[in-house]
Coordinates of C-alpha atoms in Angstrom, one line a residue:
M1 CA 10.4 -10.2 -10.6
T2 CA 11.8 -13.6 -11.3
T3 CA 8.9 -15.7 -12.7
E4 CA 7.5 -15.6 -16.2
Q5 CA 4.1 -15.8 -15.0
G6 CA 4.7 -12.8 -12.6
R7 CA 6.0 -10.8 -15.7
F8 CA 3.0 -11.7 -17.7
D9 CA 0.7 -10.5 -14.8
A10 CA 2.6 -7.3 -14.5
V11 CA 2.1 -6.7 -18.3
A12 CA -1.6 -7.6 -18.2
S13 CA -2.2 -5.1 -15.4
R14 CA 0.0 -2.5 -16.7
D15 CA 1.8 -2.5 -13.4
A16 CA 4.2 0.6 -13.6
R17 CA 5.9 -0.6 -10.4
F18 CA 8.0 -2.8 -12.7
D19 CA 9.0 -0.3 -15.2
G20 CA 12.7 -0.5 -15.5
T21 CA 13.0 -4.0 -13.8
F22 CA 12.2 -5.7 -17.1
Y23 CA 11.0 -5.0 -20.7
F24 CA 8.6 -7.0 -23.1
A25 CA 8.8 -7.1 -26.8
V26 CA 6.1 -8.0 -29.2
T27 CA 7.3 -10.3 -32.0
T28 CA 4.5 -9.4 -34.4
T29 CA 5.5 -5.7 -34.4
G30 CA 9.2 -5.6 -33.7
I31 CA 8.8 -3.1 -30.8
Y32 CA 9.6 -3.2 -27.0
C33 CA 7.8 -1.6 -24.2
R34 CA 7.7 -1.0 -20.5
P35 CA 5.1 -3.1 -18.5
S36 CA 2.8 -0.2 -18.1
C37 CA 2.5 0.6 -21.8
P38 CA -1.1 1.8 -22.5
A39 CA -1.2 0.0 -25.9
V40 CA -3.4 -3.0 -26.5
R41 CA -2.0 -6.2 -25.1
P42 CA -0.6 -8.7 -27.5
R43 CA -1.2 -12.5 -27.2
P44 CA 1.2 -14.2 -24.7
E45 CA 2.8 -16.3 -27.4
H46 CA 3.9 -13.1 -29.2
I47 CA 5.7 -11.7 -26.0
R48 CA 9.3 -11.9 -25.2
F49 CA 10.9 -10.5 -22.0
F50 CA 14.3 -8.8 -21.7
P51 CA 16.1 -7.7 -18.6
T52 CA 17.4 -4.4 -20.2
A53 CA 16.5 -2.1 -23.0
A54 CA 19.9 -2.8 -24.5
A55 CA 19.1 -6.6 -24.7
A56 CA 15.9 -5.7 -26.6
H57 CA 17.8 -3.7 -28.9
R58 CA 20.5 -6.4 -29.4
A59 CA 17.6 -8.7 -30.3
G60 CA 16.4 -6.3 -33.1
F61 CA 13.5 -4.7 -31.4
R62 CA 12.7 -0.9 -31.5
A63 CA 11.5 1.3 -28.7
C64 CA 7.8 2.0 -28.5
R65 CA 7.0 5.5 -29.4
R66 CA 3.9 5.6 -27.2
C67 CA 5.3 4.4 -23.8
R68 CA 9.1 5.4 -24.5
P69 CA 10.7 2.6 -22.6
D70 CA 14.1 4.3 -22.6
T71 CA 12.9 7.0 -20.1
V72 CA 11.9 4.7 -17.3
P73 CA 13.7 5.1 -13.8
G74 CA 16.7 2.9 -13.5
C75 CA 16.5 -0.6 -11.9
A76 CA 16.9 -0.3 -8.1
Q77 CA 18.5 -3.8 -8.0
W78 CA 21.9 -2.3 -9.4
N79 CA 22.2 -0.2 -6.3
V80 CA 21.5 -3.3 -4.1
R81 CA 23.9 -5.6 -5.7
A82 CA 27.6 -5.5 -4.9
D83 CA 28.8 -8.0 -7.5
V84 CA 30.6 -7.1 -10.7
V85 CA 27.4 -6.8 -12.8
G86 CA 25.8 -4.3 -10.3
R87 CA 29.1 -2.3 -10.1
A88 CA 29.4 -2.3 -14.0
M89 CA 25.8 -1.2 -14.5
R90 CA 26.4 1.8 -12.1
L91 CA 29.6 2.8 -13.9
I92 CA 28.0 2.4 -17.3
G93 CA 25.1 4.6 -16.1
D94 CA 27.6 7.2 -15.0
G95 CA 29.1 7.4 -18.7
V96 CA 32.4 5.6 -18.0
V97 CA 32.3 3.6 -21.2
D98 CA 32.0 6.8 -23.2
R99 CA 34.9 8.4 -21.4
E100 CA 37.3 5.4 -20.9
G101 CA 36.1 2.7 -23.2
V102 CA 35.3 -0.8 -22.3
G103 CA 38.9 -1.5 -21.4
G104 CA 38.8 1.4 -18.9
L105 CA 35.5 0.0 -17.3
A106 CA 36.9 -3.5 -17.1
A107 CA 40.1 -2.3 -15.4
R108 CA 38.1 -0.4 -12.8
L109 CA 36.4 -3.6 -11.9
G110 CA 39.6 -5.8 -12.1
Y111 CA 38.3 -7.8 -15.0
S112 CA 39.4 -8.3 -18.5
S113 CA 37.2 -6.9 -21.3
R114 CA 36.2 -10.4 -22.3
Q115 CA 35.3 -11.6 -18.8
L116 CA 33.2 -8.5 -18.2
H117 CA 31.4 -8.9 -21.5
R118 CA 30.6 -12.6 -20.6
H119 CA 29.3 -11.6 -17.1
L120 CA 27.1 -8.8 -18.5
T121 CA 25.8 -10.8 -21.4
A122 CA 24.8 -13.8 -19.2
E123 CA 23.1 -11.5 -16.6
V124 CA 21.5 -8.6 -18.5
G125 CA 21.5 -9.8 -22.1
A126 CA 23.9 -7.3 -23.5
G127 CA 27.6 -6.5 -23.2
P128 CA 29.0 -3.1 -22.1
L129 CA 29.2 -1.5 -25.6
A130 CA 25.4 -2.4 -26.2
L131 CA 24.5 -1.0 -22.9
A132 CA 26.4 2.1 -23.6
R133 CA 25.0 2.5 -27.0
A134 CA 21.4 2.2 -25.6
Q135 CA 22.4 5.0 -23.1
R136 CA 23.8 7.2 -25.9
A137 CA 20.6 6.8 -27.9
H138 CA 18.6 8.0 -24.9
A139 CA 21.0 11.0 -24.5
A140 CA 20.5 11.8 -28.2
R141 CA 16.8 11.8 -27.9
L142 CA 17.0 14.1 -25.0
L143 CA 19.2 16.5 -26.7
L144 CA 17.2 16.4 -30.0
Q145 CA 13.9 17.1 -28.2
T146 CA 15.1 19.6 -25.5
S147 CA 18.0 21.6 -27.1
E148 CA 18.5 23.6 -30.2
L149 CA 21.8 21.8 -31.0
S150 CA 22.2 20.7 -34.6
A151 CA 21.9 17.0 -35.3
T152 CA 25.7 16.9 -36.0
D153 CA 26.3 18.3 -32.5
V154 CA 23.9 16.1 -30.8
A155 CA 25.6 13.1 -32.3
F156 CA 29.0 14.0 -30.8
A157 CA 27.5 15.2 -27.6
A158 CA 25.8 12.1 -27.0
G159 CA 29.0 10.1 -27.4
F160 CA 28.7 8.7 -31.0
A161 CA 32.0 8.3 -32.9
S162 CA 30.4 9.5 -36.1
V163 CA 27.3 11.0 -37.6
R164 CA 26.6 7.8 -39.5
Q165 CA 26.7 5.8 -36.3
F166 CA 24.3 8.2 -34.8
N167 CA 22.0 8.1 -37.6
D168 CA 22.1 4.2 -37.8
T169 CA 21.6 3.9 -33.9
I170 CA 18.6 6.3 -33.8
R171 CA 17.0 4.5 -36.7
M172 CA 17.5 1.1 -35.0
V173 CA 16.3 2.1 -31.6
Y174 CA 13.5 4.4 -32.5
A175 CA 12.6 3.4 -36.0
A176 CA 12.9 7.2 -37.0
T177 CA 15.4 9.5 -38.3
P178 CA 16.8 12.2 -36.0
R179 CA 14.8 14.8 -37.8
E180 CA 11.6 12.8 -37.3
L181 CA 12.5 12.2 -33.7
R182 CA 13.0 15.9 -33.1
D183 CA 9.7 16.7 -34.8
T184 CA 7.7 14.4 -32.4
R185 CA 8.6 16.8 -29.6
A186 CA 7.8 14.3 -26.6
V187 CA 8.9 17.2 -24.6
P188 CA 6.8 20.4 -24.9
R189 CA 8.3 23.3 -26.7
E190 CA 8.5 25.2 -23.5
G191 CA 11.1 22.6 -22.4
R192 CA 13.5 23.7 -25.0
Q193 CA 15.7 26.4 -23.4
P194 CA 17.8 29.1 -24.9
D195 CA 21.3 29.8 -23.4
H196 CA 20.1 32.9 -21.5
G197 CA 23.3 34.8 -22.3
E198 CA 25.6 32.2 -21.0
G199 CA 27.5 32.2 -24.2
P200 CA 27.7 29.9 -27.3
E201 CA 29.9 27.3 -25.5
R202 CA 27.1 26.5 -23.0
T203 CA 23.9 24.4 -23.6
G204 CA 20.9 24.9 -21.5
L205 CA 18.2 22.3 -21.6
V206 CA 15.4 20.9 -19.5
V207 CA 14.9 17.1 -18.8
R208 CA 12.2 15.5 -16.9
L209 CA 13.8 12.8 -14.6
G210 CA 11.7 9.8 -14.1
Y211 CA 11.0 8.1 -10.8
R212 CA 8.7 5.6 -9.2
P213 CA 6.0 7.3 -7.0
P214 CA 5.5 8.1 -4.2
L215 CA 8.3 10.7 -3.8
A216 CA 8.6 12.6 -0.5
I217 CA 10.0 15.7 -2.4
G218 CA 9.5 18.1 0.5
D219 CA 11.8 15.9 2.8
L220 CA 14.5 15.9 0.0
F221 CA 14.4 19.7 -0.3
D222 CA 14.4 20.0 3.6
H223 CA 17.6 17.9 3.6
L224 CA 19.3 20.0 0.9
D225 CA 18.1 23.2 2.4
R226 CA 19.8 22.6 5.7
R227 CA 23.0 21.7 4.0
A228 CA 23.4 23.9 1.1
L229 CA 26.9 25.4 1.1
A230 CA 27.0 29.1 -0.1
G231 CA 28.9 29.5 -3.4
A232 CA 28.4 25.9 -4.6
E233 CA 24.6 25.4 -3.7
E234 CA 21.6 27.5 -3.1
I235 CA 18.0 27.0 -2.3
V236 CA 15.6 29.8 -3.5
G237 CA 11.9 30.1 -3.0
E238 CA 9.4 29.2 -0.3
P239 CA 8.6 25.6 0.7
G240 CA 6.6 23.8 -1.9
R241 CA 8.0 26.1 -4.6
R242 CA 11.7 25.8 -3.8
R243 CA 14.4 25.5 -6.5
Y244 CA 17.6 23.6 -5.5
R245 CA 20.6 24.9 -7.6
R246 CA 24.2 23.8 -7.5
T247 CA 27.4 23.6 -9.5
L248 CA 28.7 20.2 -10.8
R249 CA 32.3 19.3 -11.8
L250 CA 32.2 17.0 -14.7
A251 CA 34.7 15.2 -16.9
R252 CA 34.9 17.8 -19.7
G253 CA 33.8 20.9 -17.8
H254 CA 31.3 22.1 -15.4
A255 CA 27.5 22.4 -15.1
I256 CA 24.7 24.1 -13.2
A257 CA 21.8 21.9 -12.2
E258 CA 18.4 23.3 -11.0
V259 CA 15.7 21.2 -9.7
D260 CA 12.2 22.5 -9.1
E261 CA 10.3 21.4 -6.0
S262 CA 7.0 22.3 -7.6
S263 CA 7.6 20.4 -10.9
V264 CA 7.1 17.0 -9.3
D265 CA 4.6 15.1 -11.4
A266 CA 3.1 11.8 -10.2
G267 CA 2.8 10.5 -13.8
G268 CA 3.4 11.3 -17.4
G269 CA 5.8 13.7 -18.9
D270 CA 9.1 12.5 -20.4
A271 CA 8.9 9.4 -18.3
G272 CA 5.7 8.2 -19.9
G273 CA 3.4 6.3 -17.7
G274 CA -0.3 5.8 -17.6
G275 CA -0.6 2.5 -15.6
A276 CA -4.1 1.5 -15.0
N277 CA -3.4 0.7 -11.4
G278 CA -2.6 4.3 -10.6
T279 CA 1.1 3.8 -10.1
A280 CA 2.4 5.4 -13.3
N281 CA 5.9 6.6 -13.1
G282 CA 6.4 10.4 -12.1
T283 CA 8.9 13.0 -13.2
L284 CA 10.8 15.8 -11.7
R285 CA 12.0 18.8 -13.9
C286 CA 15.6 19.5 -14.0
R287 CA 17.3 22.3 -15.9
L288 CA 21.0 21.8 -16.8
V289 CA 23.4 24.4 -18.1
L290 CA 26.4 22.4 -19.6
S291 CA 29.8 23.8 -20.5
D292 CA 30.2 20.8 -22.8
P293 CA 27.0 18.9 -23.8
R294 CA 28.9 15.6 -23.9
D295 CA 28.6 15.6 -20.1
L296 CA 24.9 15.4 -20.3
T297 CA 24.7 11.7 -19.3
A298 CA 27.1 12.1 -16.3
A299 CA 25.1 15.2 -15.2
V300 CA 21.8 13.5 -15.3
A301 CA 23.2 10.5 -13.5
R302 CA 24.6 12.7 -10.7
V303 CA 21.3 14.5 -10.1
R304 CA 19.4 11.3 -10.0
R305 CA 21.8 9.8 -7.4
L306 CA 21.4 13.1 -5.3
F307 CA 17.6 12.8 -5.3
D308 CA 17.6 8.8 -5.1
L309 CA 15.3 8.7 -8.2
D310 CA 16.1 5.1 -9.0
A311 CA 14.7 3.9 -5.6
D312 CA 11.8 1.3 -5.6
P313 CA 9.6 2.8 -2.7
H314 CA 7.2 0.1 -3.0
A315 CA 9.8 -2.6 -2.3
V316 CA 11.3 -0.5 0.5
A317 CA 7.9 0.0 2.1
E318 CA 6.8 -3.6 1.9
R319 CA 9.9 -4.6 3.8
L320 CA 9.9 -1.9 6.5
R321 CA 6.1 -2.0 7.0
A322 CA 6.7 -5.5 8.3
V323 CA 8.8 -4.1 11.2
P324 CA 6.1 -3.0 13.7
A325 CA 8.0 0.0 15.1
L326 CA 8.8 1.4 11.6
A327 CA 5.4 0.9 10.2
P328 CA 4.0 4.3 11.6
L329 CA 7.1 6.1 10.1
V330 CA 6.7 4.5 6.7
A331 CA 3.0 5.4 6.7
A332 CA 3.8 9.0 7.7
R333 CA 6.3 9.6 4.9
P334 CA 5.5 7.4 1.9
G335 CA 8.3 7.6 -0.7
L336 CA 11.0 8.9 1.7
R337 CA 14.4 8.7 -0.1
T338 CA 18.0 8.4 1.1
P339 CA 19.6 11.5 -0.3
G340 CA 22.8 10.7 -2.2
A341 CA 25.7 12.9 -3.4
V342 CA 26.7 14.4 -6.7
D343 CA 30.4 13.7 -6.0
P344 CA 31.7 11.1 -3.6
H345 CA 34.9 13.0 -2.9
E346 CA 32.9 16.1 -1.9
L347 CA 30.6 14.0 0.4
A348 CA 33.6 12.5 2.1
V349 CA 35.3 15.9 2.7
R350 CA 32.1 17.4 4.1
A351 CA 31.7 14.4 6.5
V352 CA 35.0 15.3 7.9
L353 CA 34.2 18.9 8.2
G354 CA 31.1 18.0 10.2
Q355 CA 32.9 15.7 12.7
Q356 CA 32.1 16.8 16.3
V357 CA 30.3 20.0 15.4
S358 CA 26.7 21.0 14.8
L359 CA 25.3 20.9 11.3
A360 CA 25.2 24.7 11.2
A361 CA 28.8 24.8 12.0
A362 CA 29.6 22.2 9.4
R363 CA 27.8 24.3 6.9
R364 CA 29.8 27.2 7.8
L365 CA 33.1 25.4 7.4
G366 CA 32.1 24.0 4.1
A367 CA 31.2 27.5 2.7
A368 CA 34.5 28.8 3.9
L369 CA 36.2 25.9 2.3
V370 CA 34.4 26.6 -1.1
A371 CA 35.1 30.3 -1.0
A372 CA 38.8 29.7 -0.1
H373 CA 39.8 26.8 -2.3
G374 CA 37.0 26.2 -4.7
E375 CA 37.3 26.9 -8.6
P376 CA 35.7 30.3 -9.3
L377 CA 33.1 30.2 -12.2
A378 CA 33.8 32.6 -15.1
A379 CA 30.7 34.5 -14.1
A380 CA 28.4 34.1 -11.0
D381 CA 25.0 32.5 -11.6
G382 CA 22.8 34.0 -9.0
G383 CA 24.3 32.8 -5.6
L384 CA 26.5 30.1 -7.4
T385 CA 30.1 31.2 -7.7
H386 CA 32.4 28.2 -7.3
L387 CA 32.8 24.6 -7.9
F388 CA 33.6 22.5 -4.8
P389 CA 37.3 22.1 -4.3
E390 CA 39.0 19.1 -5.8
V391 CA 40.8 16.8 -3.4
A392 CA 44.2 17.4 -5.1
V393 CA 43.9 21.0 -4.3
L394 CA 43.0 20.4 -0.6
A395 CA 45.9 17.9 -0.3
D396 CA 48.3 20.9 -0.6
A397 CA 46.1 23.8 0.5
D398 CA 46.7 25.9 3.7
L399 CA 43.7 24.9 5.8
S400 CA 44.7 27.0 8.9
A401 CA 42.2 29.6 8.3
L402 CA 39.2 27.3 8.5
G403 CA 38.8 27.7 12.2
M404 CA 38.6 24.0 13.2
P405 CA 40.8 21.8 15.5
G406 CA 44.2 20.9 14.2
A407 CA 43.4 17.2 14.4
R408 CA 40.5 17.5 12.1
R409 CA 42.5 19.6 9.7
D410 CA 45.0 16.8 9.7
T411 CA 42.3 14.3 9.0
L412 CA 41.0 16.4 6.1
R413 CA 44.5 16.6 4.6
R414 CA 45.1 12.8 5.1
L415 CA 41.7 12.0 3.3
S416 CA 42.4 14.4 0.5
V417 CA 45.8 12.9 -0.1
A418 CA 44.5 9.4 0.0
L419 CA 41.8 10.3 -2.4
A420 CA 44.2 12.2 -4.7
D421 CA 46.6 9.4 -4.9
G422 CA 44.3 6.6 -5.3
R423 CA 44.7 4.8 -1.9
V424 CA 41.0 5.5 -1.3
T425 CA 38.8 5.0 -4.3
L426 CA 35.2 6.4 -4.1
D427 CA 33.0 6.1 -7.1
V428 CA 29.7 4.5 -7.9
G429 CA 31.2 1.2 -9.1
V430 CA 33.8 0.7 -6.3
D431 CA 33.6 -2.5 -4.2
R432 CA 31.9 -1.0 -1.1
D433 CA 33.6 -3.2 1.3
T434 CA 37.0 -2.3 0.0
A435 CA 36.2 1.4 0.1
D436 CA 35.0 1.1 3.7
R437 CA 38.3 -0.6 4.7
A438 CA 40.4 2.0 2.9
L439 CA 38.5 4.8 4.5
R440 CA 38.9 3.5 8.0
A441 CA 42.7 3.1 7.3
V442 CA 42.8 6.8 7.2
R443 CA 43.6 8.1 10.6
G444 CA 40.6 10.2 12.0
I445 CA 38.1 8.4 9.9
G446 CA 35.9 6.1 12.2
P447 CA 33.1 3.8 11.6
W448 CA 30.4 6.4 11.6
T449 CA 32.0 8.5 8.8
A450 CA 32.7 5.4 6.8
A451 CA 29.2 4.3 7.1
Y452 CA 27.8 7.7 6.2
V453 CA 30.0 7.9 3.1
R454 CA 28.9 4.5 2.2
M455 CA 25.3 5.4 2.4
R456 CA 25.3 8.8 0.8
A457 CA 28.3 8.7 -1.6
L458 CA 28.3 5.1 -2.7
G459 CA 24.5 4.7 -2.6
D460 CA 24.5 1.5 -0.5
P461 CA 20.8 1.0 0.6
D462 CA 21.7 -1.3 3.4
V463 CA 23.7 0.7 5.8
L464 CA 22.9 1.1 9.5
P465 CA 25.4 3.5 11.4
V466 CA 24.8 2.0 14.8
G467 CA 27.2 4.5 16.5
D468 CA 25.0 7.4 15.6
A469 CA 23.6 9.2 18.6
A470 CA 20.6 10.5 17.0
L471 CA 19.8 7.0 15.5
R472 CA 20.1 5.4 19.0
V473 CA 17.8 7.9 20.6
A474 CA 15.2 7.6 18.0
A475 CA 15.4 3.8 18.0
R476 CA 15.3 3.7 21.9
G477 CA 12.2 5.9 21.7
R478 CA 10.5 3.3 19.6
G479 CA 11.6 0.2 21.4
I480 CA 14.0 -0.7 18.5
D481 CA 17.1 -2.9 19.2
L482 CA 19.7 -1.8 16.7
R483 CA 21.6 -5.1 17.1
D484 CA 18.7 -7.0 15.5
T485 CA 17.9 -5.3 12.1
S486 CA 18.2 -8.3 9.8
G487 CA 14.5 -8.0 9.0
W488 CA 15.2 -4.5 7.5
S489 CA 17.5 -5.8 4.8
P490 CA 18.3 -4.9 2.1
W491 CA 16.9 -1.4 2.9
R492 CA 18.4 -0.6 6.3
S493 CA 19.5 2.8 4.9
Y494 CA 15.9 3.7 4.4
G495 CA 15.1 2.5 7.9
T496 CA 17.8 4.8 9.1
Q497 CA 16.6 7.7 7.1
H498 CA 13.1 7.1 8.6
L499 CA 14.3 7.2 12.1
W500 CA 16.5 10.3 11.5
T501 CA 13.5 12.1 9.9
G502 CA 10.7 10.9 12.2
G503 CA 12.8 10.6 15.3
A504 CA 11.5 9.3 18.6
G505 CA 8.4 11.3 18.7
G506 CA 7.8 12.2 15.0
R507 CA 9.4 15.8 15.3
G508 CA 12.8 14.8 14.3
P509 CA 15.7 14.0 16.7
R510 CA 17.7 16.4 18.6
V511 CA 21.1 15.9 17.0
V512 CA 24.1 16.5 19.1
A513 CA 26.7 16.5 16.5
A514 CA 26.6 16.6 12.8
Y515 CA 29.2 13.6 12.5
P516 CA 30.1 11.8 15.8
D517 CA 33.5 10.3 14.7
S518 CA 36.4 11.4 16.7
T519 CA 39.0 13.3 14.8
R520 CA 41.7 12.2 17.2
D521 CA 41.6 8.5 16.7
G522 CA 38.7 7.6 14.6
D523 CA 36.7 6.0 17.3
P524 CA 33.0 6.9 17.5
V525 CA 32.2 8.9 20.5
P526 CA 28.9 10.5 21.9
G527 CA 28.1 13.8 20.5
H528 CA 28.1 17.0 22.7
G529 CA 24.8 18.9 23.1
T530 CA 24.2 22.0 20.9
G531 CA 20.6 22.3 21.5
E532 CA 20.2 22.5 17.7
E533 CA 17.2 20.8 15.9
T534 CA 18.5 19.1 12.7
V535 CA 17.8 16.0 10.7
R536 CA 20.6 14.1 8.9

């Protein structure tokens, strides 16, 4: 939303569609809120607008305790934008500043720290340190209200350099002491989880992940169910009540994440909400067991990316509904997401494993790779036994037992070496065009695999893998010319997902190969019929 009057209108109508896209502060109270805050509206002359929560903090405003503006879903524009500000915001959200400092963030982006600070301040009203501090404050609030960690442990787990800095920041952001914040119990007591015998070094907690409704949660779980790799992932329960569980490799250790399909809530919870127009933000419950609580921010960010929870389904639907051939698909599956990945390296490896084979075969290969080369957990947790293999391990591993063509094994090794030595960089802040070119330079990686990695691993919302056989079949069945999709931008990934999911006749396409790139020379080729019904 770019006009001031438009922002005033959104605040006046408590329109939750704009939660996270901007914030408003009240000069007479010194607090800032989300647009959907249910509190009485101030006079327009007492309102100031800010692009980020950090900008409001920087101006001296405190977070509203009623609407909790720090819990809103992330702004979808950062996923759309490919400039340095968009890339920086994605990396800050992944916790890079806490792990590598502002200098490390700037180096990743090819800028000096001063240049980066200038760009961010001009665009979002705060520099990288202020943005990271706002994120640390949110992580601290989650830990205070959902774990049994002491306040001192929370301070360092959230990334603060000292207890004093932690206390000062909490007081500034929330106008409360850590003890007072913990006693407010914004998350019900039942959300506070014991360790369940995992040991004192592991922290179990439940967080409610905010999203903008609608959310096609069943389609997300269907997608994950068809791809879950034994050992690293599992789906338990029946449709409607499934739980997706998986291991995560993080900077300081590992984690187990569990997301409950039946926990989807169209409004309220830790995400707040209550918009008068019925578009309040929803929440999805996620349980995390962390070997090091300092990885909380990164773990939450990875789960959010996997479930595409920062998407703006209203903006996507508005654009795609204008395409007559897509309108029925959009109406049939409101809130369809483009599933992401918890680890770009893992996604790229899995894409190569799936070249020229059915989805079921790709899944078997992935499970075999996990069992042979993944890092075992100290103790199994249900069906979870391993972390997905690191690319440095795969670069030197004996892959002959995997049972796939030698050419594809060579591609997998070349990709692993390129990722391990830095010739190919895949992370949320990488320049996507640069990553695409680097991937295609690896022999055996063709346009389709590069596009798939760009969509799933890098979160690009505007990808159309025109070489995909299933996509062509679905498009042809609906009279769509894939050479003319400019009207879908910047949401072509979502149009692609609708065609993959809805297919030519609404039952899903008959997919002929999991990934169609040739492993011989990287050129896209038609798939070979397997008779297997899948959806990408």
